[in-house]
PDB file of C-alpha atoms in Angstrom:
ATOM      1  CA  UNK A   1     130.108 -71.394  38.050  1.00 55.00           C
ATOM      2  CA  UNK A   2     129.540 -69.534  41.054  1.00 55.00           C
ATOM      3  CA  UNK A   3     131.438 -66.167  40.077  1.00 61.00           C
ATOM      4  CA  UNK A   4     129.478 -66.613  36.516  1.00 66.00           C
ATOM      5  CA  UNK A   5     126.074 -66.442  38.539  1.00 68.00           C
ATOM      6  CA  UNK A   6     126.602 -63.749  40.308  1.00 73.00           C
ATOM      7  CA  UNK A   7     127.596 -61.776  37.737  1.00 70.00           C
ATOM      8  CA  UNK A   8     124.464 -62.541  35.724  1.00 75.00           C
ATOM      9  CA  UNK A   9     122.581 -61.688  38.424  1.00 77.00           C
ATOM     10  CA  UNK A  10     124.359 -58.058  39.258  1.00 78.00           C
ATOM     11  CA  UNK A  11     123.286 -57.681  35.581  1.00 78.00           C
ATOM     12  CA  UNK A  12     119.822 -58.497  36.338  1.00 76.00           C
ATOM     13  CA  UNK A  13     119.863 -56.220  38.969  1.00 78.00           C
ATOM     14  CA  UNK A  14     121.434 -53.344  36.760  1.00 75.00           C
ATOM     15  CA  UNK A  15     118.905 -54.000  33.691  1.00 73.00           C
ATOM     16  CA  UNK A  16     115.909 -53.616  36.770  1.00 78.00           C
ATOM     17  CA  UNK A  17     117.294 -50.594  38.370  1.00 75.00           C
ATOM     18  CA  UNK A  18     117.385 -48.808  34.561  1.00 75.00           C
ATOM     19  CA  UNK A  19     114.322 -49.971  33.455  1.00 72.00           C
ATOM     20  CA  UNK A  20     112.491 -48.690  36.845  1.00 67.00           C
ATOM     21  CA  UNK A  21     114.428 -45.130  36.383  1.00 63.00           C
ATOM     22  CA  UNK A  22     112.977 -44.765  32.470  1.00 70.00           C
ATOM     23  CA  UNK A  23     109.731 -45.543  33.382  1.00 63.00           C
ATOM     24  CA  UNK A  24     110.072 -42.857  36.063  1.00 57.00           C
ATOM     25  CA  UNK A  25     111.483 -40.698  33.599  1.00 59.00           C
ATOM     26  CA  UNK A  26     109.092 -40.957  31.314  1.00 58.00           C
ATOM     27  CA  UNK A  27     106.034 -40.257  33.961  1.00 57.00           C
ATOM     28  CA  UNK A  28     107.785 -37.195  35.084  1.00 54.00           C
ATOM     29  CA  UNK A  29     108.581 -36.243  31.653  1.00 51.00           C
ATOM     30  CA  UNK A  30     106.880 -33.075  29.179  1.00 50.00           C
ATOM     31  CA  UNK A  31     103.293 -33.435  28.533  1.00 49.00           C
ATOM     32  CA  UNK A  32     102.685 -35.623  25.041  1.00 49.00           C
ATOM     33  CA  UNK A  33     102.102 -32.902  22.428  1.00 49.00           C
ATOM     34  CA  UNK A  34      98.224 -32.745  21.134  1.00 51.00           C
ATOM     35  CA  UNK A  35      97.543 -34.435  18.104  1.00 50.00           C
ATOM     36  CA  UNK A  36      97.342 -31.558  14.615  1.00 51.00           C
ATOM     37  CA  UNK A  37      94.215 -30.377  14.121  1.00 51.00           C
ATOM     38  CA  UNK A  38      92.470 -32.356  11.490  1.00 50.00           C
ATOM     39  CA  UNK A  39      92.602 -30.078   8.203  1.00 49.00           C
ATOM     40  CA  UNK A  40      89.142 -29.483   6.499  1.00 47.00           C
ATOM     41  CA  UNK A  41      88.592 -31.699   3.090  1.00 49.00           C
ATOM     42  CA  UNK A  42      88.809 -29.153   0.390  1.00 50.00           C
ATOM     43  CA  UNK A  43      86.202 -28.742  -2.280  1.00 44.00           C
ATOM     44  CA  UNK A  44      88.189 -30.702  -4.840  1.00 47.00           C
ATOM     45  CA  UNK A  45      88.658 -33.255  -2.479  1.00 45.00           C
ATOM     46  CA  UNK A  46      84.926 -33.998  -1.875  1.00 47.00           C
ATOM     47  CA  UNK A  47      82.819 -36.010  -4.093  1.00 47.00           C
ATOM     48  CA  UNK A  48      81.282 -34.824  -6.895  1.00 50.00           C
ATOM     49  CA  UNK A  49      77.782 -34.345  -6.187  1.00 42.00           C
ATOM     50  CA  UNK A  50      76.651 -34.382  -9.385  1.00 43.00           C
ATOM     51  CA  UNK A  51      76.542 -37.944  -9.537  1.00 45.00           C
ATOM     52  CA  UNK A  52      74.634 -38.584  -5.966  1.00 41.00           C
ATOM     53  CA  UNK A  53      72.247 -35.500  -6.287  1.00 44.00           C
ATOM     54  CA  UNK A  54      73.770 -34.277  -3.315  1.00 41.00           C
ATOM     55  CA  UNK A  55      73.468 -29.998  -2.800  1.00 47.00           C
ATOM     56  CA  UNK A  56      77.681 -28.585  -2.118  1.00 45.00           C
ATOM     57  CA  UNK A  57      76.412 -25.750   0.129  1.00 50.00           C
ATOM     58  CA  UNK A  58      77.254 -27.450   3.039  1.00 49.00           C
ATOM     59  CA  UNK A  59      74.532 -26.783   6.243  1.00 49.00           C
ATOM     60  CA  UNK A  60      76.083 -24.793   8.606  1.00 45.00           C
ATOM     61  CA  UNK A  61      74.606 -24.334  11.818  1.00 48.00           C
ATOM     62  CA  UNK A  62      76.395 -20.780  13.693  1.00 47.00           C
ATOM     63  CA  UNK A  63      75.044 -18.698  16.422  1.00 51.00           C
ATOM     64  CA  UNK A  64      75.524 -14.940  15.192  1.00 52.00           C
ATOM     65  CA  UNK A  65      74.876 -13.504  18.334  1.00 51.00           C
ATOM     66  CA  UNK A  66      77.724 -10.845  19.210  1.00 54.00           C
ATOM     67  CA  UNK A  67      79.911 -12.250  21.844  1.00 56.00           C
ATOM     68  CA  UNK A  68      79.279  -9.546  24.720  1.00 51.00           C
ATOM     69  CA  UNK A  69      82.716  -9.220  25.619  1.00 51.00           C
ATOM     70  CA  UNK A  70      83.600  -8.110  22.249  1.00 52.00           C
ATOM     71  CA  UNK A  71      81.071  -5.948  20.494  1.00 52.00           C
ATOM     72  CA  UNK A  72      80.341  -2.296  20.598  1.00 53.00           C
ATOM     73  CA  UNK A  73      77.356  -1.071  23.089  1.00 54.00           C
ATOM     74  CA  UNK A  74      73.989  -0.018  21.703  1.00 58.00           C
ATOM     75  CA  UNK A  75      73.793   3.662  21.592  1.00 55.00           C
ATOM     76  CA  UNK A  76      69.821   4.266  22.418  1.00 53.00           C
ATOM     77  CA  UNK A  77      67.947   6.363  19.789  1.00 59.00           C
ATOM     78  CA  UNK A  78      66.608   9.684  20.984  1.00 59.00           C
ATOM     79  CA  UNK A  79      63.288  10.679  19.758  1.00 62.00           C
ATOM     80  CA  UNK A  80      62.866  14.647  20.161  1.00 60.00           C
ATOM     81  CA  UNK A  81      60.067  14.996  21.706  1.00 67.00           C
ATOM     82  CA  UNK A  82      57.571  18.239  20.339  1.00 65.00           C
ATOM     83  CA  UNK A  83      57.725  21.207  22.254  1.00 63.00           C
ATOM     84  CA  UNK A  84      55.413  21.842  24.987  1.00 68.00           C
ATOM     85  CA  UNK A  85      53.905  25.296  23.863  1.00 64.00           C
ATOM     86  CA  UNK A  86      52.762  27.750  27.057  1.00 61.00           C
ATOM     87  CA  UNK A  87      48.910  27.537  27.564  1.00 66.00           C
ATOM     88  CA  UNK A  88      47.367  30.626  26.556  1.00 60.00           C
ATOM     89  CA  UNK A  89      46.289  32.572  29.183  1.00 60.00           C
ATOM     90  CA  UNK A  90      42.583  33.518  29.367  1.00 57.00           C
ATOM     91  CA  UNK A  91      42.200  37.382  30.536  1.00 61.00           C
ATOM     92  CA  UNK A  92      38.399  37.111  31.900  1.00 61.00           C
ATOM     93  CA  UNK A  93      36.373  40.035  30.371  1.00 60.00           C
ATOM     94  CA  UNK A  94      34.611  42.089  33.280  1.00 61.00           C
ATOM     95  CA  UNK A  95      31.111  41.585  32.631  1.00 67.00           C
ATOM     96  CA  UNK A  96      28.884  44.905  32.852  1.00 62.00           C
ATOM     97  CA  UNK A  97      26.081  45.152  34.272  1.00 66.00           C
ATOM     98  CA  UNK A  98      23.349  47.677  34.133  1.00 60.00           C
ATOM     99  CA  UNK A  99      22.995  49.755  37.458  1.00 62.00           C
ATOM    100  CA  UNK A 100      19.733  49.482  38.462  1.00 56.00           C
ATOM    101  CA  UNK A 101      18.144  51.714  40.836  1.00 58.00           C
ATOM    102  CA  UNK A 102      16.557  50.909  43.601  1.00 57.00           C
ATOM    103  CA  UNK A 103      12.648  50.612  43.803  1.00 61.00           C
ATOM    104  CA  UNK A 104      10.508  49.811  41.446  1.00 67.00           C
ATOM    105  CA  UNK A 105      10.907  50.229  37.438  1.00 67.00           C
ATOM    106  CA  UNK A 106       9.065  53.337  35.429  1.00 70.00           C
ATOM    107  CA  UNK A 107       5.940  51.144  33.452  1.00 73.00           C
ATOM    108  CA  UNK A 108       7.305  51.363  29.534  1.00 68.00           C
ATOM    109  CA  UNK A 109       5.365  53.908  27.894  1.00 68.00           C
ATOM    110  CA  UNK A 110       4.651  52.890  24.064  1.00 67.00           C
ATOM    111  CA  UNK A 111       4.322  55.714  21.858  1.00 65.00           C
ATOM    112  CA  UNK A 112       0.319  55.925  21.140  1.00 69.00           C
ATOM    113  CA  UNK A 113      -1.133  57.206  18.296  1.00 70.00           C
ATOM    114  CA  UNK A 114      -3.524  60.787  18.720  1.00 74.00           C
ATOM    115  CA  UNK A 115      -6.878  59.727  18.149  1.00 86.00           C
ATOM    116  CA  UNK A 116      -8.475  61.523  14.668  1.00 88.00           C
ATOM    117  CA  UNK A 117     -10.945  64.030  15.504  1.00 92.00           C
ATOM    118  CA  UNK A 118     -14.248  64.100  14.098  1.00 93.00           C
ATOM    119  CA  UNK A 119     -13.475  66.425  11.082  1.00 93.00           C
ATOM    120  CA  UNK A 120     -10.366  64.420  10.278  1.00 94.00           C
ATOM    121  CA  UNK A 121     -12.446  61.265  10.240  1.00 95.00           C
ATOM    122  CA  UNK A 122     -14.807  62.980   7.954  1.00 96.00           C
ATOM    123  CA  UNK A 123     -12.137  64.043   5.737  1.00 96.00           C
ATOM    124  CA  UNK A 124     -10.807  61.077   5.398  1.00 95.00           C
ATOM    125  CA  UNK A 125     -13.383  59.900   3.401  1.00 96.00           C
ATOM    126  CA  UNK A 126     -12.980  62.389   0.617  1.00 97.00           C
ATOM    127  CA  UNK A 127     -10.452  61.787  -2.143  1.00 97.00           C
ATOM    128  CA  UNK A 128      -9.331  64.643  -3.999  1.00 96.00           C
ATOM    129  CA  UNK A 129     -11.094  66.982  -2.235  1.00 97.00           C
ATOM    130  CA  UNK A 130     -11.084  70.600  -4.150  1.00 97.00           C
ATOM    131  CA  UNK A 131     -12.445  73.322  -2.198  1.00 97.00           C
ATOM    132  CA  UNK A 132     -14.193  76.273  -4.372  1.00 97.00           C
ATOM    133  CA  UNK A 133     -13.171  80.204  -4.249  1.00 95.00           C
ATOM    134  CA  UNK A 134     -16.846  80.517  -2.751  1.00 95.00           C
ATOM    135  CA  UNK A 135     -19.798  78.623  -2.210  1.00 95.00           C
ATOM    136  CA  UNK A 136     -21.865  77.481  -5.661  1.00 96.00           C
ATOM    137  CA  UNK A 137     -25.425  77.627  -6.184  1.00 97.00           C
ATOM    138  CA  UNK A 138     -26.232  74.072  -7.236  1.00 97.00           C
ATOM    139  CA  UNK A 139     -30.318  72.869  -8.741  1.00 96.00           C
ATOM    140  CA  UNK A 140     -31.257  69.458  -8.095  1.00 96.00           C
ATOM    141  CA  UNK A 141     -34.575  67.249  -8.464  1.00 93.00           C
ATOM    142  CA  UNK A 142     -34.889  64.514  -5.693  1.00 92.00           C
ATOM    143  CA  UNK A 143     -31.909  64.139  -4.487  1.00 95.00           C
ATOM    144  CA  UNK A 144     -30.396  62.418  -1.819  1.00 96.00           C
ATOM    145  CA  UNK A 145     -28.294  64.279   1.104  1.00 97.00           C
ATOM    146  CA  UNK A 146     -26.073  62.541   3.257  1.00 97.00           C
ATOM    147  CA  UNK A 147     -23.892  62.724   6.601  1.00 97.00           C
ATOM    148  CA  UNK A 148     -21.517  60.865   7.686  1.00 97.00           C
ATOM    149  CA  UNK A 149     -21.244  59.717  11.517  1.00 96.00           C
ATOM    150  CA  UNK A 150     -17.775  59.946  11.945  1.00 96.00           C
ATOM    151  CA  UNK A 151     -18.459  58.356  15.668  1.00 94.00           C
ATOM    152  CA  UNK A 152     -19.637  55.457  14.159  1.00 93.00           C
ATOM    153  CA  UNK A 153     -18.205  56.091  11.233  1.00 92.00           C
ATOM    154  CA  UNK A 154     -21.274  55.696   9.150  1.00 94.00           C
ATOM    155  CA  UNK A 155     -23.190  57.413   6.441  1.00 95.00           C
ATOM    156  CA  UNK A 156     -26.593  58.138   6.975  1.00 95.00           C
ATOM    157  CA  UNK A 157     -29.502  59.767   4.453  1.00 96.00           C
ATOM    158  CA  UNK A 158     -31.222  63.056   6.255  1.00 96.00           C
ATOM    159  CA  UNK A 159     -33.408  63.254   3.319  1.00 95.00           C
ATOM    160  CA  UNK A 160     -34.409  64.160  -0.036  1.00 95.00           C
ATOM    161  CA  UNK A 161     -33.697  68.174  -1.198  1.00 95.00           C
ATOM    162  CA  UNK A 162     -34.860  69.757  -4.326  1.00 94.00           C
ATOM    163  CA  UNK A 163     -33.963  73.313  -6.026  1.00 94.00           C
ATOM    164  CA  UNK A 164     -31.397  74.741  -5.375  1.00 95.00           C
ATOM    165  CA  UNK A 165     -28.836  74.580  -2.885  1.00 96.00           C
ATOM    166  CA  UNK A 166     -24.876  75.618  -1.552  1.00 97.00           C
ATOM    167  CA  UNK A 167     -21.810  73.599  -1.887  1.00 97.00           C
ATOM    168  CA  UNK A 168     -18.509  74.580  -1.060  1.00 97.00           C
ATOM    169  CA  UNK A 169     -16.239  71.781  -2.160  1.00 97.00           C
ATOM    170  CA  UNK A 170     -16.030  68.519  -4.518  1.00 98.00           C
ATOM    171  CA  UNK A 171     -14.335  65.429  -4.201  1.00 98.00           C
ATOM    172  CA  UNK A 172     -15.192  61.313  -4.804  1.00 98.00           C
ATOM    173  CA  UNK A 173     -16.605  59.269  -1.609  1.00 97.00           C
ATOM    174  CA  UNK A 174     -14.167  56.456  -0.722  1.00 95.00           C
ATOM    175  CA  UNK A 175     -16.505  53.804   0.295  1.00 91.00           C
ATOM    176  CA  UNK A 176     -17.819  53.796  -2.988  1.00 92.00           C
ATOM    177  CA  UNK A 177     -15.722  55.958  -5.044  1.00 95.00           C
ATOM    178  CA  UNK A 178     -18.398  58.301  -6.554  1.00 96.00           C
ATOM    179  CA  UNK A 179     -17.966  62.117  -7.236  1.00 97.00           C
ATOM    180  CA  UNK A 180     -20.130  64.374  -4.667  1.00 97.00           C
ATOM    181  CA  UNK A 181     -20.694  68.025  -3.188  1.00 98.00           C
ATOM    182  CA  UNK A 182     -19.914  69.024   0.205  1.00 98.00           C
ATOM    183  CA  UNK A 183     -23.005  71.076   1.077  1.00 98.00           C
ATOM    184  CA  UNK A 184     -23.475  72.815   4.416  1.00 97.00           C
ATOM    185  CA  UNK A 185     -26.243  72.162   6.559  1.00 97.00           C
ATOM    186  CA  UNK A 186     -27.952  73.820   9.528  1.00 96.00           C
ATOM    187  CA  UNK A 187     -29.562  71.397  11.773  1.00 95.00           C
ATOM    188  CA  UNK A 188     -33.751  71.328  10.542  1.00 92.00           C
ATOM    189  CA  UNK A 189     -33.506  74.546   9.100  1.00 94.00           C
ATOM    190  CA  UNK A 190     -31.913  74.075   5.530  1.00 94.00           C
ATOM    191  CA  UNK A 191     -33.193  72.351   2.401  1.00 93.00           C
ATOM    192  CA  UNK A 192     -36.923  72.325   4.633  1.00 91.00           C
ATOM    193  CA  UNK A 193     -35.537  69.371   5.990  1.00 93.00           C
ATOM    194  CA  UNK A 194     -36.850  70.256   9.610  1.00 91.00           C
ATOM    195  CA  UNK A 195     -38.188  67.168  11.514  1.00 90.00           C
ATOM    196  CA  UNK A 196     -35.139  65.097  11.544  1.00 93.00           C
ATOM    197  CA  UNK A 197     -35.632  61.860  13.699  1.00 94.00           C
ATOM    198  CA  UNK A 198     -34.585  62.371  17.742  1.00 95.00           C
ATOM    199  CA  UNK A 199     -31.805  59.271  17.098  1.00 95.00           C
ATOM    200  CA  UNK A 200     -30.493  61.238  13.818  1.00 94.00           C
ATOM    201  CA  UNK A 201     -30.180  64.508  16.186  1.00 95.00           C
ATOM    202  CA  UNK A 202     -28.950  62.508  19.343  1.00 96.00           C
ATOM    203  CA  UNK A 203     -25.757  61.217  16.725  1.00 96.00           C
ATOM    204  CA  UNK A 204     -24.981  64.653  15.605  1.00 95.00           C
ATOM    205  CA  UNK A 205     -25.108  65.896  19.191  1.00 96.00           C
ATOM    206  CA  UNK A 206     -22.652  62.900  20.217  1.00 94.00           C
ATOM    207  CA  UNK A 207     -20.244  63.695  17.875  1.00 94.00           C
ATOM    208  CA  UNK A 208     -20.448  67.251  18.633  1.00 93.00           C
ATOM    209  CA  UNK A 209     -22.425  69.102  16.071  1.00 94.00           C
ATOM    210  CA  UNK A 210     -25.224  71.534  17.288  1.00 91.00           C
ATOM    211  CA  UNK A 211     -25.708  73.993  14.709  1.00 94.00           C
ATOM    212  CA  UNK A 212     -23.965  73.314  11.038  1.00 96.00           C
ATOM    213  CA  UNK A 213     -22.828  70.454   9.779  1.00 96.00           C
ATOM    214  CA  UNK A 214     -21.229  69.026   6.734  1.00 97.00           C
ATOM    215  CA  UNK A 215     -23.329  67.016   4.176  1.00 98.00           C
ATOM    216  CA  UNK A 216     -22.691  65.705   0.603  1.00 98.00           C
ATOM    217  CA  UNK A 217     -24.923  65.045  -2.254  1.00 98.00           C
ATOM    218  CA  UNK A 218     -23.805  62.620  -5.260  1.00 98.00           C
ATOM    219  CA  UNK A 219     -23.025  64.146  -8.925  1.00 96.00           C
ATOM    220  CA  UNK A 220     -26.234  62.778 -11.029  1.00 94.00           C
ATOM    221  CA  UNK A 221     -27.543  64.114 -13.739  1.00 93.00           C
ATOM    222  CA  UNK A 222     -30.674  65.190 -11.533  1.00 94.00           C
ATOM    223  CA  UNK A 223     -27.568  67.979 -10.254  1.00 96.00           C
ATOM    224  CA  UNK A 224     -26.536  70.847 -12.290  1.00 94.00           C
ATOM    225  CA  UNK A 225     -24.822  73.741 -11.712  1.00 92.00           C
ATOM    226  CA  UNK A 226     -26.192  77.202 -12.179  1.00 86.00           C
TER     227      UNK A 226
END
């Protein structure tokens, strides 16, 4: 009995010392392998959705960012920019000025008109005027004769004449536009006109008449010609 018992516990002892060294072995071993990756249900394989009212596009939630590492740099876009044209340059003008002398200015002298003279005032009051070859003997009754004052530019009556008397030219009046004779008149001697007033002899004096001057008497039918 003895030798039996110790041989069934040197088995003991053996089965202990084998079980201890495949549990180490096992801890020490290879890494257990991962588990296969769970393969994706195809289409067939799902439901039908037709029956549930279910949509098949499946949601699917993905960030499409480009991983950094991996995608191609951003070339910038370069906008030409326009040309810078050159400023055009300004050539200043020399401004000129008159050279003045010195002193004071000349006073500006406007051109003047001549003053008439006493026979051009006269004749401008005959139109037409028609001088004769020679002086014609002329027959009136009661007529008028005139001067004019060409100082004041008037026309005065000297008187009445009758018979027979000179002129030496006809033309029309302009004040009033009637025909008359230019008859020639020495200062109260002709036509017995003799006591002329002192303010009628002071005007012809003014204007510069001393001895003859020019009259006029108006075509009537009181004139004729002889």
């Amino acid at each position: 009995m003895k030798g039996g018992f110790r041989v069934f516990i040197l088995l003991c002892t053996v089965v202990m010392l084998l079980t201890g060294c495949m549990e180490a072995l096992q801890t020490e071993g290879p890494p257990a392998a991962a588990p296969p990756a769970a393969v994706a249900p195809t289409l067939s394989a799902l439901p039908q959705a037709t029956e549930v009212g279910l949509e098949l596009t499946p949601t699917v939630t993905a960030n499409l960012a480009p991983d950094p590492a991996t995608a191609a740099p951003t070339v910038p876009t370069l906008t030409p920019e326009p040309p810078t044209l050159p400023e055009p340059s300004v050539t200043s003008v020399p401004t000129l000025r008159p050279t003045v002398a010195s002193g004071s200015l000349p006073p500006l002298m406007l051109p003047t008109r001549s003053p008439l003279s006493n026979e051009e005032r006269w004749r401008q009051q005959q139109l037409d005027r028609q001088p004769f070859e020679a002086p014609v003997v002329f027959s009136t009754v009661n007529s008028e004769l005139w001067w004019f004052d060409p100082v004041h530019q008037q026309s005065v009556i000297l008187g009445q004449i009758n018979g027979s008397f000179l002129a030496q030219a006809e033309f029309t009046l302009r004040s009033q536009g009637i025909p008359a004779l230019e008859v020639p008149y020495q200062i109260e001697v002709s036509y017995g006109l003799t006591s002329l007033s002192p303010a009628l002899l002071e005007r012809m004096h003014l204007a510069g008449y001393t001895d003859w001057i020019e009259t006029y008497v108006f075509v009537t039918s009181s004139v004729s010609r002889r």
